[in-house]
Short mmCIF file of C-alpha atoms in Angstrom, two decimals:
data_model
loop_
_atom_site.label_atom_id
_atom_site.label_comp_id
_atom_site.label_asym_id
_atom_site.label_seq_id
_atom_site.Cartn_x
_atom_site.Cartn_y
_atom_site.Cartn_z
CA UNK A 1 -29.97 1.72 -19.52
CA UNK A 2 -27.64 4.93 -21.29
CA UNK A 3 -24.47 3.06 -22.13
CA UNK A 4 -23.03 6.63 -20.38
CA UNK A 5 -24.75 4.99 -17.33
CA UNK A 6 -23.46 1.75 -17.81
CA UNK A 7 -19.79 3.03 -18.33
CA UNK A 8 -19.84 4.52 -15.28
CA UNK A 9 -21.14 2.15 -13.14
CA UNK A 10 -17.78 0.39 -14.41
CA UNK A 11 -15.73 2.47 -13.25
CA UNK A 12 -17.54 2.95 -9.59
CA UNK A 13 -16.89 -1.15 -9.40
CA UNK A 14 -13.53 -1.13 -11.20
CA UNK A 15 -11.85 2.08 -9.66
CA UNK A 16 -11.36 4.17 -12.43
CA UNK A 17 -11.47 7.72 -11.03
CA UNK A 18 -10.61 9.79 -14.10
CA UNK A 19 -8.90 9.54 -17.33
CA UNK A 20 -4.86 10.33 -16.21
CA UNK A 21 -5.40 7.73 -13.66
CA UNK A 22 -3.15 4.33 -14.04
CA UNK A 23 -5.35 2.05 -12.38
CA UNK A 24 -6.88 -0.68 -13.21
CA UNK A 25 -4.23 -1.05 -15.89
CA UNK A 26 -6.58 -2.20 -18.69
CA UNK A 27 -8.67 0.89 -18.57
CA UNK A 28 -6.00 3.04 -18.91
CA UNK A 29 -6.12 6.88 -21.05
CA UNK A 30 -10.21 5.81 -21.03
CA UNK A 31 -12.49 8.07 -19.41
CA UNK A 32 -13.36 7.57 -15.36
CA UNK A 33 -15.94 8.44 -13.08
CA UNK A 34 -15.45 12.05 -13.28
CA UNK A 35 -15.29 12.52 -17.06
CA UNK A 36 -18.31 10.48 -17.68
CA UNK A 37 -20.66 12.04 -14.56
CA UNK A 38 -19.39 14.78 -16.32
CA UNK A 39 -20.97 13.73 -19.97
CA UNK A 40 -24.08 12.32 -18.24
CA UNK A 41 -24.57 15.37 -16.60
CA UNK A 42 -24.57 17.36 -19.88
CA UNK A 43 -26.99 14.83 -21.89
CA UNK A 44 -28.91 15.75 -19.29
CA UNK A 45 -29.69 12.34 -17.54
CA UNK A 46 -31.48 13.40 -14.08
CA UNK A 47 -29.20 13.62 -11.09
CA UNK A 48 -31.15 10.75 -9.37
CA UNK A 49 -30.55 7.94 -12.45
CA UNK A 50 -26.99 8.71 -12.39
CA UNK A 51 -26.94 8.00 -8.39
CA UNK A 52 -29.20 5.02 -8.99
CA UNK A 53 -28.68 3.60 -12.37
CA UNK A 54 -24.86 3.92 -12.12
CA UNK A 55 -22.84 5.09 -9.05
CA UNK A 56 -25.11 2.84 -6.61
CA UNK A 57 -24.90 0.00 -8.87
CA UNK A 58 -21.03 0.36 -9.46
CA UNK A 59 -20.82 0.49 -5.48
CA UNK A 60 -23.17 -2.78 -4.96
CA UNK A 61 -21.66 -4.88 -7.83
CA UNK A 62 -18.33 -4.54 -5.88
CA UNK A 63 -20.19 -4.47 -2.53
CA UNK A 64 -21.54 -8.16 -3.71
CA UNK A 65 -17.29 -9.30 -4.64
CA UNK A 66 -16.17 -8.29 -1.41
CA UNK A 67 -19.29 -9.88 0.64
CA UNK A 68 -18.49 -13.47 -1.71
CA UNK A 69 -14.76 -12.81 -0.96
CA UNK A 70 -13.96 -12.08 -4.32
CA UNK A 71 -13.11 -8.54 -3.52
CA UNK A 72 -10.75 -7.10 -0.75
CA UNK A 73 -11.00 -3.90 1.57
CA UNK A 74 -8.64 -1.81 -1.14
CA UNK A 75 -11.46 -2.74 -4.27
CA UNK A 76 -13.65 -0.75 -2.02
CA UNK A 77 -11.59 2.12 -1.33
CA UNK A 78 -10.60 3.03 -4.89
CA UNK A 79 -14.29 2.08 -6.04
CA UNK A 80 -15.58 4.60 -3.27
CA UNK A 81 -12.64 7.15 -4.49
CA UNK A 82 -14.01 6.81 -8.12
CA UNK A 83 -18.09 6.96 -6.57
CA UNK A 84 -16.60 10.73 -4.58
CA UNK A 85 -15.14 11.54 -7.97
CA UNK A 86 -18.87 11.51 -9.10
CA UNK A 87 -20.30 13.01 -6.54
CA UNK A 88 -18.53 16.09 -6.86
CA UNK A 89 -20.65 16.73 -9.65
CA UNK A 90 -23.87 15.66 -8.04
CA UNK A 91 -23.47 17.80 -5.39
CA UNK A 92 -25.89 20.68 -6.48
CA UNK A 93 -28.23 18.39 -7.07
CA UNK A 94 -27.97 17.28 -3.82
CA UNK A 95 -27.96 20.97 -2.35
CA UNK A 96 -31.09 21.80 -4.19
CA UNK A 97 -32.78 18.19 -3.30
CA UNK A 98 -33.01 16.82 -7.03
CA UNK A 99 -30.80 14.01 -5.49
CA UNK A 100 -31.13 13.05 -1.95
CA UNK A 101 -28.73 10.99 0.53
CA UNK A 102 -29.90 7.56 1.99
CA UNK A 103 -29.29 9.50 5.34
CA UNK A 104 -27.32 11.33 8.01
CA UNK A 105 -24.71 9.48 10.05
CA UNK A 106 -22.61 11.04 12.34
CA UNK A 107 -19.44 9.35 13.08
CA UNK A 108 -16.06 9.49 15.08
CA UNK A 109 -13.33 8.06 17.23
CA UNK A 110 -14.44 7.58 20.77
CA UNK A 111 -12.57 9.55 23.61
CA UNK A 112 -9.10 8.84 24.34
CA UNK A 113 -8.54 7.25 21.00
CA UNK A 114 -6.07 8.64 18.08
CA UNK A 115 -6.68 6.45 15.80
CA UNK A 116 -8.80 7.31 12.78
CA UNK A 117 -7.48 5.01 10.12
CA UNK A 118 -10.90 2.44 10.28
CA UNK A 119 -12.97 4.92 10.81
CA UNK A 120 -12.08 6.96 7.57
CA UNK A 121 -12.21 3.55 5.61
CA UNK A 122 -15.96 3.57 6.63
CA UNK A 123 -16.95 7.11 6.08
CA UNK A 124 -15.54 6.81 2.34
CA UNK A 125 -17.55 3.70 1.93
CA UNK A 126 -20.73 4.75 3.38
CA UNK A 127 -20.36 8.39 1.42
CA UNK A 128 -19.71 5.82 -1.69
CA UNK A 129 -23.05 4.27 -1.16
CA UNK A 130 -24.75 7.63 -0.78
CA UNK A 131 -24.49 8.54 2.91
CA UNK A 132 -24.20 12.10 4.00
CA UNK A 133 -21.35 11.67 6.38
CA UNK A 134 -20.91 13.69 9.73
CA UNK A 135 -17.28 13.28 10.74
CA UNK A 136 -16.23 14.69 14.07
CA UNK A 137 -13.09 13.27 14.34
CA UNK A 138 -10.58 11.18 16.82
CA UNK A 139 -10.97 11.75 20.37
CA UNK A 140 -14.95 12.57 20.61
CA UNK A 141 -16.34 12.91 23.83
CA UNK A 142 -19.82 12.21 24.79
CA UNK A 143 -20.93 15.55 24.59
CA UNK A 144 -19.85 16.15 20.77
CA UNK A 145 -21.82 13.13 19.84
CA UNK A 146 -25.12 14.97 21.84
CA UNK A 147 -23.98 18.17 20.25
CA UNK A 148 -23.35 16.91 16.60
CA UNK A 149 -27.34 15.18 17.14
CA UNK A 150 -28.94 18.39 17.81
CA UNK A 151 -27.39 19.96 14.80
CA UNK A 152 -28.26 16.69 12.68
CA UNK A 153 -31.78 15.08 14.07
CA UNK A 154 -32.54 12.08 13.78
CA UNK A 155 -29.03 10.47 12.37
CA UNK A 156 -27.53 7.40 12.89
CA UNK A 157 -24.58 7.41 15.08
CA UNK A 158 -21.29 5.41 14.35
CA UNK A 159 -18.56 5.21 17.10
CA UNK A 160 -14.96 3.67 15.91
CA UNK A 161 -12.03 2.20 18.77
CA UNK A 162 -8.98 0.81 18.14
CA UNK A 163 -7.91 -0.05 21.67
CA UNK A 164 -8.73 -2.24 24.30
CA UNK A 165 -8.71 0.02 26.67
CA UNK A 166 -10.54 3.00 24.95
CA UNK A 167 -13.06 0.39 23.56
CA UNK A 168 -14.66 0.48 27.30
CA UNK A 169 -15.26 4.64 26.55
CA UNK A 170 -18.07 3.00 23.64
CA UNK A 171 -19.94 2.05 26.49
CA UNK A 172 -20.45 5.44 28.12
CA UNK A 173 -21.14 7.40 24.86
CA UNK A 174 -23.76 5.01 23.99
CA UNK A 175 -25.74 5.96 27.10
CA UNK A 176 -25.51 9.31 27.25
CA UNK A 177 -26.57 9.20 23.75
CA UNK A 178 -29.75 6.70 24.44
CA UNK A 179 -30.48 8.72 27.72
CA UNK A 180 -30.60 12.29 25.81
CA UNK A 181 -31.74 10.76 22.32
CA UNK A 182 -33.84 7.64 23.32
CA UNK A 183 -34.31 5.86 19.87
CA UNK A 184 -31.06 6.57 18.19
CA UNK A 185 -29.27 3.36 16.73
CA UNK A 186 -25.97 3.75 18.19
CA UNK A 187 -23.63 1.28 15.88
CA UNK A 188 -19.69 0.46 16.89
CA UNK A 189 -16.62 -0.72 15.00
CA UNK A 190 -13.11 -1.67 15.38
CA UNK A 191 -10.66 -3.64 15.77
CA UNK A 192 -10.99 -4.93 19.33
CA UNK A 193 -14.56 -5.39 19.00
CA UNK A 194 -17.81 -8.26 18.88
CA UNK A 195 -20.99 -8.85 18.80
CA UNK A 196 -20.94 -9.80 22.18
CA UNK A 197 -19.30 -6.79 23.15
CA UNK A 198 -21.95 -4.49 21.31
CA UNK A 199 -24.83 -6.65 22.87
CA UNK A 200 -23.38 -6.03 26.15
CA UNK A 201 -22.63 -1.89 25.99
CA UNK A 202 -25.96 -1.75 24.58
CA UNK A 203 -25.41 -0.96 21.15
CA UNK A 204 -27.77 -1.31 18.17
CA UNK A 205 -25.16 -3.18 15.92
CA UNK A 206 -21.63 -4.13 15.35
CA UNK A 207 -19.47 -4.65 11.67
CA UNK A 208 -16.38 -6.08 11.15
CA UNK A 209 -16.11 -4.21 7.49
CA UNK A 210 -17.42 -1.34 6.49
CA UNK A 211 -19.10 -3.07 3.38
CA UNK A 212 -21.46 -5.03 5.56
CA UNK A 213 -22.27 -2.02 7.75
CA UNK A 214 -23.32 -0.26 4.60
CA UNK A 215 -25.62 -3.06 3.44
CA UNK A 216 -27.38 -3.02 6.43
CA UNK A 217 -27.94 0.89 6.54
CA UNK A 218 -29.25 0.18 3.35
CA UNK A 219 -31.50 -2.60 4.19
CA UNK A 220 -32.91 -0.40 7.50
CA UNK A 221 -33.98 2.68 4.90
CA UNK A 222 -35.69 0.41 2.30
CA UNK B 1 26.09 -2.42 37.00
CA UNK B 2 24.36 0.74 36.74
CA UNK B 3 20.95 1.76 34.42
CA UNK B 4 22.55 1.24 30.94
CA UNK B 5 20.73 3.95 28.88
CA UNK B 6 20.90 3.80 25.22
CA UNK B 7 19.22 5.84 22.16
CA UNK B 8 19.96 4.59 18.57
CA UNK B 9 18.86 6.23 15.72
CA UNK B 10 19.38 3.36 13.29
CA UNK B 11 18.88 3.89 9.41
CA UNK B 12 15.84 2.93 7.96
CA UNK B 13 17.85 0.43 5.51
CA UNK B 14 18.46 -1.52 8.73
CA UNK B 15 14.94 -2.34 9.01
CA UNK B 16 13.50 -4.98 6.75
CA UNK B 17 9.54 -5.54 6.47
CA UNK B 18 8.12 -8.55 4.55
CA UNK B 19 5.40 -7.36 1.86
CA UNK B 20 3.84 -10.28 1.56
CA UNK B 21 2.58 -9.92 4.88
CA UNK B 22 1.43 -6.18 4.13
CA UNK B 23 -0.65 -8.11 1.35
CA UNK B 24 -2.37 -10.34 3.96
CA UNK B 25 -3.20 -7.56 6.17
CA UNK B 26 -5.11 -6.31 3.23
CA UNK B 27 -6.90 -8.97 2.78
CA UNK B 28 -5.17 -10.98 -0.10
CA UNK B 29 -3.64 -14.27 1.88
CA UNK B 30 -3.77 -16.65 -0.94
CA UNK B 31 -1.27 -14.61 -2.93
CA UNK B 32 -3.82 -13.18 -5.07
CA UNK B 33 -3.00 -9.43 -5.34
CA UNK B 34 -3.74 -7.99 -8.54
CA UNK B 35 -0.91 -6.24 -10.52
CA UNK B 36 -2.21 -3.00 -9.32
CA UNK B 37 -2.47 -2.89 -5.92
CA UNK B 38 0.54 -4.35 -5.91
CA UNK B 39 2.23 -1.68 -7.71
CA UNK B 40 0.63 0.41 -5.39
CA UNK B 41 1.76 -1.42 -2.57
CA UNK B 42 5.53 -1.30 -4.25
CA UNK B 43 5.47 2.45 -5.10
CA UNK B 44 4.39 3.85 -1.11
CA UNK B 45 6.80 1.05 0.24
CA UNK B 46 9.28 2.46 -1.78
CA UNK B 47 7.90 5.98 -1.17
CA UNK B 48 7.67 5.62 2.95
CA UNK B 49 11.56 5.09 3.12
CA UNK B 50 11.99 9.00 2.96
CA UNK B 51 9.37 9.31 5.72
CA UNK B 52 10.90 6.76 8.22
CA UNK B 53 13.67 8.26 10.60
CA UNK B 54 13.37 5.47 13.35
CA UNK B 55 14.34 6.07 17.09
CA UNK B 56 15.11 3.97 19.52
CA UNK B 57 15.77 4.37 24.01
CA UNK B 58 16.05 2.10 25.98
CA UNK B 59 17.07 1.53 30.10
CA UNK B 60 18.69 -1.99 30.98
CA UNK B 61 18.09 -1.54 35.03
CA UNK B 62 20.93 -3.66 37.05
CA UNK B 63 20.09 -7.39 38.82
CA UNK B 64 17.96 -6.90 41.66
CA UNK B 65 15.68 -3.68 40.77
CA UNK B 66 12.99 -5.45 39.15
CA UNK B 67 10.29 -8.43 40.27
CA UNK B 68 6.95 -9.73 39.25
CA UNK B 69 4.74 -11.13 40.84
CA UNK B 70 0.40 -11.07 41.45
CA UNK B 71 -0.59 -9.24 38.56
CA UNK B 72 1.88 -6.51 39.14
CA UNK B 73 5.91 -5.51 37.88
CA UNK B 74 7.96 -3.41 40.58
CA UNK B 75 10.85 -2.14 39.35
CA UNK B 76 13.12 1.14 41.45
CA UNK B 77 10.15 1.17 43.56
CA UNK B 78 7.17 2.00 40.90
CA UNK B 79 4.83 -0.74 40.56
CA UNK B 80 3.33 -1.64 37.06
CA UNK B 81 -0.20 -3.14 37.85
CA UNK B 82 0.52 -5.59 34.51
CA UNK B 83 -2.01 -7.93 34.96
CA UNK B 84 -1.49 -11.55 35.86
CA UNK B 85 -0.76 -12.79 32.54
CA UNK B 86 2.80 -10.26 31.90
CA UNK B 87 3.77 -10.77 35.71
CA UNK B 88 3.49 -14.85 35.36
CA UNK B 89 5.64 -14.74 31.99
CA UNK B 90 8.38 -12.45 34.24
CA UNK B 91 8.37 -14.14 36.99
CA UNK B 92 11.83 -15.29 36.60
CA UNK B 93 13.22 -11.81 35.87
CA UNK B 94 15.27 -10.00 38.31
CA UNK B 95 16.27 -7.38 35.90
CA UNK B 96 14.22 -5.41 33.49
CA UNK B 97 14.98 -3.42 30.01
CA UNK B 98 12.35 -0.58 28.93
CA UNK B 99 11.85 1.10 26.18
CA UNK B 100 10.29 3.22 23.78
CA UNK B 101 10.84 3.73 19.66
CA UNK B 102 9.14 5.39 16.73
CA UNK B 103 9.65 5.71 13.26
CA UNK B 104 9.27 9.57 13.39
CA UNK B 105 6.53 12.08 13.08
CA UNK B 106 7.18 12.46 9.75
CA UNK B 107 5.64 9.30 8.57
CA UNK B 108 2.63 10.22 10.37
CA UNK B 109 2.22 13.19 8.50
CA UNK B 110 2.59 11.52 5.35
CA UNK B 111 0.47 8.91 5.77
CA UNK B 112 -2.22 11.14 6.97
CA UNK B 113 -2.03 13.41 3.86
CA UNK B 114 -3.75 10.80 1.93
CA UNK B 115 -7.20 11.13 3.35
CA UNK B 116 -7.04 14.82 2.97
CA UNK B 117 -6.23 14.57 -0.63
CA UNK B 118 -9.12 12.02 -1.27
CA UNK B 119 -6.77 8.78 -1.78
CA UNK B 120 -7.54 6.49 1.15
CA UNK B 121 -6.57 3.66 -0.68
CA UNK B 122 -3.08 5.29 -0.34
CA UNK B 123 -3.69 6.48 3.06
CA UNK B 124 -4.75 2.50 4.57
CA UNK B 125 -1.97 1.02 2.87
CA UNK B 126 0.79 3.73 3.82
CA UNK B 127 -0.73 3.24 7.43
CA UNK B 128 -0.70 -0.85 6.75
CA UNK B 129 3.37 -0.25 5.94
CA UNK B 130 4.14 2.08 9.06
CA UNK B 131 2.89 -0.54 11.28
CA UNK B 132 4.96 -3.07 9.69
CA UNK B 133 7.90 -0.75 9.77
CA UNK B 134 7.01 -0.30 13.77
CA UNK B 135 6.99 -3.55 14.17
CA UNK B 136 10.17 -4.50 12.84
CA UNK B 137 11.94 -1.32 14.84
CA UNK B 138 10.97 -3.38 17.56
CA UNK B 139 12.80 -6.61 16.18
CA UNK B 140 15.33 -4.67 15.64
CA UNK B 141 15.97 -3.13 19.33
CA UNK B 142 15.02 -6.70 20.63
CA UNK B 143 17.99 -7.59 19.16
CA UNK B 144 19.98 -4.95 20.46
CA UNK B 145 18.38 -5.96 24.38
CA UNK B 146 19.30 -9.49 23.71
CA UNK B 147 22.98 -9.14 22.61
CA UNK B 148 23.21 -6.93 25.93
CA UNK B 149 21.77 -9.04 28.07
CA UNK B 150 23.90 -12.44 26.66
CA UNK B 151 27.20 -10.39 27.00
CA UNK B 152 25.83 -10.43 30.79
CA UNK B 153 25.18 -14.23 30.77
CA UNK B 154 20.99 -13.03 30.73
CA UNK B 155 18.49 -14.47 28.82
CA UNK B 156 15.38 -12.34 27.90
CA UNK B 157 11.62 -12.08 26.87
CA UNK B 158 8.95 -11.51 25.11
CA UNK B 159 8.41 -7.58 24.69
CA UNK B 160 4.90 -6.18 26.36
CA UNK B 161 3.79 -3.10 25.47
CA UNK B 162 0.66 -1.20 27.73
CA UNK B 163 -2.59 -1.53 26.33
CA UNK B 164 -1.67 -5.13 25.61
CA UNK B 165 -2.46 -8.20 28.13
CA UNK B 166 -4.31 -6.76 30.26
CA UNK B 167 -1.90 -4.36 31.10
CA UNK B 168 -3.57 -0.69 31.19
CA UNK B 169 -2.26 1.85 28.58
CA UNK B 170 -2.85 4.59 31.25
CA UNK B 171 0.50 3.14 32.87
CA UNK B 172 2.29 4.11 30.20
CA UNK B 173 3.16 7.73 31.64
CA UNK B 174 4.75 5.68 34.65
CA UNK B 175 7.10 3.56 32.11
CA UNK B 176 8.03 6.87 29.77
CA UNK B 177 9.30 8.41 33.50
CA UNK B 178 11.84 6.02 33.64
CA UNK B 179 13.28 6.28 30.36
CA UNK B 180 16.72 8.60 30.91
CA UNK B 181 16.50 9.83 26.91
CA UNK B 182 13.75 10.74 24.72
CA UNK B 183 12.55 10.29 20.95
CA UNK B 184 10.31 12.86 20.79
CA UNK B 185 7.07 10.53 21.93
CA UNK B 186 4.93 12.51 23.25
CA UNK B 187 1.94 11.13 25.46
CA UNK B 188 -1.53 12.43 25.27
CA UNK B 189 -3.92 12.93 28.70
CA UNK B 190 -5.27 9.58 27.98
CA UNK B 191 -1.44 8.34 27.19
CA UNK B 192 -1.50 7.62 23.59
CA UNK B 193 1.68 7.86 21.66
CA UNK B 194 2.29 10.71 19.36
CA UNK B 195 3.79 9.56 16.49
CA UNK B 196 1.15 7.27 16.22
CA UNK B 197 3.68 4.17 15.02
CA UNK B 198 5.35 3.77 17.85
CA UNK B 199 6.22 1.42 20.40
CA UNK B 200 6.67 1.34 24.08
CA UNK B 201 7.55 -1.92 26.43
CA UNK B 202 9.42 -4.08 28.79
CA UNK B 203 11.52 -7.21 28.59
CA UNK B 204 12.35 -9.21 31.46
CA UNK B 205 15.89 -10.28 31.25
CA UNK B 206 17.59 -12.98 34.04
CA UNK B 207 19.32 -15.56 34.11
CA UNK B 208 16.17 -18.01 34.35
CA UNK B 209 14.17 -16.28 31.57
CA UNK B 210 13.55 -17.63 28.03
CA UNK B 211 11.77 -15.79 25.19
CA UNK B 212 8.56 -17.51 24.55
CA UNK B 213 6.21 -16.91 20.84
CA UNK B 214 3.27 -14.58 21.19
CA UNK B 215 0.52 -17.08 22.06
CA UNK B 216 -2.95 -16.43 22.72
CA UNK B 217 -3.48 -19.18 25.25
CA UNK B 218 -1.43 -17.35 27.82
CA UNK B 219 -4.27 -14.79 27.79
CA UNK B 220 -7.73 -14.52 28.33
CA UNK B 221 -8.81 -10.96 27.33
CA UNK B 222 -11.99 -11.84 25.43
CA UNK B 223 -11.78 -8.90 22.84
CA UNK B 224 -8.67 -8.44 22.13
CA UNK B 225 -7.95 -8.08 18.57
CA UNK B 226 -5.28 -11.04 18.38
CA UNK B 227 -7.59 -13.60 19.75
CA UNK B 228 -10.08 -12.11 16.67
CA UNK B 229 -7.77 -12.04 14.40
CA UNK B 230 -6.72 -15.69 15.34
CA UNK B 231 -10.74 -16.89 15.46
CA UNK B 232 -11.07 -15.14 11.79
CA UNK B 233 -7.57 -17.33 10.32
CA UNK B 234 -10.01 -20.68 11.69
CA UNK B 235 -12.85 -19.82 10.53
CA UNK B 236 -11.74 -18.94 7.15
CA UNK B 237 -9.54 -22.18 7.12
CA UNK B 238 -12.86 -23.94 8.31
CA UNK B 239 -14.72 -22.61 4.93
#
């Protein structure tokens, strides 16, 4: 492996977003994410080894902490804040297909529901891991789900609730979206929620984290 | 006694949060935060304090206005359809103290920022704080309930908030209607509270009522997110 390659893959797992930033405090004034996608870039290393050989592997190593409980929800925010450092770079590649996304997965708050704090921790996560992520928002009513899958065919669909009570709203997007989509994994998150809940709204799966929602996205593409 | 009506506006050096407990909301609960994150933690803590302008209303209605009984509060002839499990902890109350607080739009704004500047390390841990901050707002007007309701030989409860219990946040347009001032909450259609940290509630005050802890055996909402966060404390104690 390009010791560029290797570097960076550090910084994906350690945070390290760019050179002026503090953090972690024994990498600091050395190069980040940025500065070195930046170098790899220019020695010409194809788009697709950078995503694979170090951004992906920067984003499992930590992936792998947080699933042994060696690593906490903030690891994988500033690890997928260094990974969109990087990606700003890749993304002609991705525009002209040299690199592609894992996939397409449309996401939001259900209706009635404000709160967008969860679901933003797992859009930067799954865009970390490679994920071209559809965000509509807080407050999404059935019909922007329908709408946002004829735009985007054939994506995944993610629906985030905080409350109790808006929660129950999960139930009703998830059928208008199986009755006008049949086949579309419909997967829900939040604080409020279960397995057993999912199971019984008719959902294709529920995540407590966002980690473990990206390894199994992963694992369904394979 | 009439409706005692009250709005405070307390500083935000009146409020005290614990950190530690920020920590274990993200996820460190054996005390093992790393230096950084918890210079992080330090620097928005200290950061959110220009972002926090807390308000506080409350209504203390007079003996005799308020009941509970069957899964329902009446109080100046609106009923609150509480659920069973807020009526049965009331049922000794024969007055009633609402109320509503925030820690200001401000914060909100903030907070929010983050995401849209790429940091949502920031933004989850500013959000982690506000709730904190929320939270202890409410201690703090508790406190302020209590002291009225001793001075009137009272005792009071727990606070319940719609959304909470089983107690539908859709009521919460009926509770803001009795509230004689305002802090600038605004409720949404589906009567969510903008600024997003805040608080609305009841306490049952009388001369028969005692605060009881928070317990999760006095409830059986199967997915609420106390009862998970309770099952996820065993099992990692279990492992």
């Amino acid at each position: 492996m390009h010791d560029i390659l290797e570097q960076l893959s550090i910084c994906v797992e350690r945070g390290k977003v760019d050179i002026k930033s503090p953090f972690p405090a024994d990498m600091k004034g050395r190069e980040g994410a940025d500065e070195l996608t930046r170098k790899a870039i220019e020695n010409k290393i194809p788009a697709s080894k950078i995503l694979n050989d170090a951004l992906m592997t920067g984003m499992q190593r930590i992936g792998e902490k947080f699933g042994q409980g060696k690593a906490f929800i903030p690891d994988l925010l500033i690890a997928a804040k260094a990974m969109n450092a990087a990606m700003e770079h890749l993304k002609p590649f991705f525009e002209s297909g040299e690199a592609k996304h894992k996939g397409k997965i449309i996401m939001g708050t259900v209706s009635g529901d404000l709160h967008d704090i969860g679901k933003n921790i797992v859009k930067m996560v799954l865009k970390g891991s490679g994920w071209d992520v559809i965000d509509l928002g807080v407050d999404v009513s059935s019909q922007k789900f329908i709408d946002a899958l004829a735009e985007h065919p054939g994506s995944y669909v993610g629906l985030s609730a905080l409350l109790t009570t808006t929660m129950l709203h999960m139930q009703d997007t998830t059928q208008v979206i199986k009755d006008t989509y049949p086949g579309t994994k419909v997967f829900v998150g939040g604080a409020p929620l279960s397995q057993e809940f999912c199971d019984k709204i008719g959902a294709d799966g529920y995540f407590r984290d966002p980690q473990s929602f990206a390894k199994y996205l992963s694992g369904i593409v394979q | 006694m009439d409706i005692l009506s009250k709005k405070y506006n307390p500083g935000v050096n009146e409020l005290t949060i614990d950190l530690k407990r920020v920590e274990h909301e993200m996820g460190y609960t054996e005390n093992n935060i790393t230096d950084d994150f918890r210079n992080i933690l330090n620097k928005l803590y200290h950061d959110a304090l220009k972002y926090i302008h807390p308000c506080v209303v409350f209504s203390i209605y007079p003996p005799g206005t308020a009941s509970a009984s069957r899964g329902e509060v009446s109080l100046n002839k609106i009923d609150f359809k509480t659920g069973k499990i807020i009526s049965g902890q009331l049922k000794k109350m024969d007055s009633v103290a609402i109320f509503a607080l925030t820690i200001g739009s401000e914060f909100d704004k903030w907070s929010k920022g983050f995401f849209e500047t790429g940091d949502p390390l920031a933004a989850y841990i500013a959000d982690l704080i506000g709730s904190e901050f929320a939270e202890s707002l409410a201690d703090w007007l508790e406190e302020r309930i209590a002291e009225t309701a001793e001075k009137n030989n009272l005792g009071h409860s727990n606070r319940y908030s719609p959304g909470y219990c089983g107690w539908s946040v859709s009521e919460q347009h009926k509770l803001f209607s009795l509230l004689e001032n305002d802090c600038g909450i605004k409720l949404t259609e589906t009567a969510l509270m903008q600024p997003i940290k805040s608080v609305s509630g009841i306490i049952g005050l009388g001369k028969d009522i005692i605060k009881k802890e928070y317990q999760c055996n006095i409830c059986d909402i199967e997915f609420c997110y106390k009862r998970q966060i309770d099952q996820n404390k065993k099992v990692k104690n279990e492992t």
